[in-house]
Amino acid sequence: MSIISLQDVTVNFEDHTVLKSIQLEIPAGESFVIVGPSGQGKTTLLKVMAGLVTPQNGKVFVEQKEWITLSRKERLSVLKKVGILFQKNALFDSLTCVQNISFPLRETTELSDWEITKKAEYFLDAVGIPHARDLYPDEISGGMQKRLGIARALALDPEIIFYDDPTAGLDPITSRKIIELILKLKREKGSTIVAITNDMNRAFQMADRIGMVVDQELVITGNPEQTKNHADPRVHQFVRGLLQGPLTATP
Amino acid sequence: MIALIAETLTGLFTPPFRRKEFFQQLYFVGNKSLVIVVFCVCFAAVVTILESSFHMKMVIQNDSMVPGFAALLILRELGAIVSALLLSSRVGAGYASEVGSMQITEQIDALKMLGIDPVNYLVVPRFLACVLGGMMITIVANMACIFSAMAVSQLYLGYTPSMFLTSMQRFVDFKDLIFAMIKGACFGGVIPLVACYFGFRCQQGAEGVGRATTNTVVVSSIAIIVIDFILSYTFSYLY
Ligand SMILES: Nc1ncnc2c1ncn2[C@@H]1O[C@H](COP(=O)(O)OP(=O)(O)OP(=O)(O)O)[C@@H](O)[C@H]1O
Ligand SMILES: [Mg+2]
């Protein structure tokens, strides 16, 4: 049974179509990685799954529940099972690191202040930034912000975690460590992951299955091996980062 | 915009009530703006007194009506509108850039993912704080204004405070203070609504935040002046 299911999903912004008739089934426990050229709609696809963008056409199910049919209360119970790391981190800049992680707990659970703080500290520890506890997001490095974003996404013990470009702007070594962290946390909880990245090495490191968003479509390219040898010329070009081919880099 | 107003008004009666955010915002509105507002309205009052005395002397060779007339003008117009325009650039611009940068850094989306309604969380406490803050600032501004008008009348025109107050009583009614408060509350309410409206629609980049801020100050200033006209017109039937 798939935990996320998109049926015939179409998204338009103003008058241009970003995604057209997308079909996707993600089984529970899978690590699905979305790749694709910039501006083709990867973030949009992720936000459709997370219920933040409502498609003009088609159906989106998470845990067999369709987002738009849910009442406020049902929606809340689904949201509790979903964690998300945004491309721009979306850390609350008026809150310290530990408060950023406490915030979701305070808003959605009945835990006591003491339990919340304990839990927030545990997650700061888990992502390796306990020393940043009382600093504000502006005061820590990009890599630490990503870690904090991940910690916040994990705070509610979600079953599904969306990662939008978890390694953007990070050096190769830090990127690798972040992906290892993501995989370690996934193994511990057995959660489902949907991640976006443009770094093919990180995609291969992380993915059970890869899909590429290009020309309003989602091309499922299979596991890392299958992706490397995929027949579609666009996938071939993208995976190898070639300048010659059907894809033109949009400035 | 109408949808935002409707959501905010329903949000006023929908739990959770965010008391902490409300007091934070009230502090922001009051603490950070009061000094600027008082400073500016005092100067406005001084100018009003000097100018009206000059003109009255020119036309009817007598400025004995100046204190009362100036007090009336201050209470009915100056105190509320000058404070509101200052608030719109001080508080409105602040809210627009704050909410706008939350929008483009996806913090608004992050709130939604926690099941938090951004209108309830961001707009409602700011709206309440500005309505209350606008009302209080208007009262304080009016008092400061009258006080500085009194001082300058004594210094330059030779009217003692008691002469000023007697003259003021002839013109000014208790109703004027109430109407000034109503104006202050309405102007205060307009500012966060306009600011959050442009903040939520903020486009990517620093440029987008700049545009949201500029639009907020321009639109809220215009709105304040139009509302001032409507309220003054309405109140003129109630005297
Ligand atoms: N809220 C919005 N309103 C209008 N257009 C939008 C909106 N969000 C995204 N778009 C447009 O949709 C297209 C896809 O954007 P999206 O952010 O999904 O791309 P992406 O694949 O995530 O790119 P990147 O790799 O640069 O993050 C872009 O052309 C973008 O301009
Ligand atoms: Mg993106």
PDB file of C-alpha atoms in Angstrom, chain A residues 85-87 89 142-143 146-147 150 163-180 182 195-203 205-206:
ATOM      1  CA  LEU A  85      12.844  20.661   5.602  1.00  0.00           C
ATOM      2  CA  PHE A  86      12.312  23.637   3.339  1.00  0.00           C
ATOM      3  CA  GLN A  87      14.709  24.688   0.615  1.00  0.00           C
ATOM      4  CA  ASN A  89      15.197  26.268   5.821  1.00  0.00           C
ATOM      5  CA  GLY A 142      24.637  27.344   6.561  1.00  0.00           C
ATOM      6  CA  GLY A 143      25.457  23.744   7.409  1.00  0.00           C
ATOM      7  CA  LYS A 146      20.369  22.777   7.569  1.00  0.00           C
ATOM      8  CA  ARG A 147      20.972  20.562  10.586  1.00  0.00           C
ATOM      9  CA  ILE A 150      16.363  18.727   9.899  1.00  0.00           C
ATOM     10  CA  TYR A 163      13.692  17.201   2.380  1.00  0.00           C
ATOM     11  CA  ASP A 164      13.930  20.039  -0.118  1.00  0.00           C
ATOM     12  CA  ASP A 165      17.544  20.295  -1.186  1.00  0.00           C
ATOM     13  CA  PRO A 166      19.148  19.290   2.134  1.00  0.00           C
ATOM     14  CA  THR A 167      22.661  19.858   0.815  1.00  0.00           C
ATOM     15  CA  ALA A 168      22.211  23.107  -1.097  1.00  0.00           C
ATOM     16  CA  GLY A 169      25.138  25.446  -0.628  1.00  0.00           C
ATOM     17  CA  LEU A 170      27.158  22.996   1.444  1.00  0.00           C
ATOM     18  CA  ASP A 171      30.644  21.707   0.769  1.00  0.00           C
ATOM     19  CA  PRO A 172      30.948  18.067  -0.430  1.00  0.00           C
ATOM     20  CA  ILE A 173      32.075  16.710   2.907  1.00  0.00           C
ATOM     21  CA  THR A 174      29.349  18.413   4.915  1.00  0.00           C
ATOM     22  CA  SER A 175      26.796  17.359   2.278  1.00  0.00           C
ATOM     23  CA  ARG A 176      27.849  13.779   2.629  1.00  0.00           C
ATOM     24  CA  LYS A 177      27.604  13.958   6.394  1.00  0.00           C
ATOM     25  CA  ILE A 178      24.134  15.471   6.188  1.00  0.00           C
ATOM     26  CA  ILE A 179      22.949  12.661   3.892  1.00  0.00           C
ATOM     27  CA  GLU A 180      24.449  10.090   6.231  1.00  0.00           C
ATOM     28  CA  ILE A 182      19.358  11.651   7.138  1.00  0.00           C
ATOM     29  CA  ALA A 195      14.084  14.303  -1.002  1.00  0.00           C
ATOM     30  CA  ILE A 196      15.067  16.780  -3.654  1.00  0.00           C
ATOM     31  CA  THR A 197      18.638  17.260  -4.703  1.00  0.00           C
ATOM     32  CA  ASN A 198      20.548  18.364  -7.749  1.00  0.00           C
ATOM     33  CA  ASP A 199      23.705  16.609  -6.700  1.00  0.00           C
ATOM     34  CA  MET A 200      23.628  13.216  -8.449  1.00  0.00           C
ATOM     35  CA  ASN A 201      26.211  11.718  -6.093  1.00  0.00           C
ATOM     36  CA  ARG A 202      24.028  12.548  -3.103  1.00  0.00           C
ATOM     37  CA  ALA A 203      20.983  11.255  -4.983  1.00  0.00           C
ATOM     38  CA  GLN A 205      23.842   7.774  -1.991  1.00  0.00           C
ATOM     39  CA  MET A 206      20.338   8.326  -0.676  1.00  0.00           C
TER      40      MET A 206
END
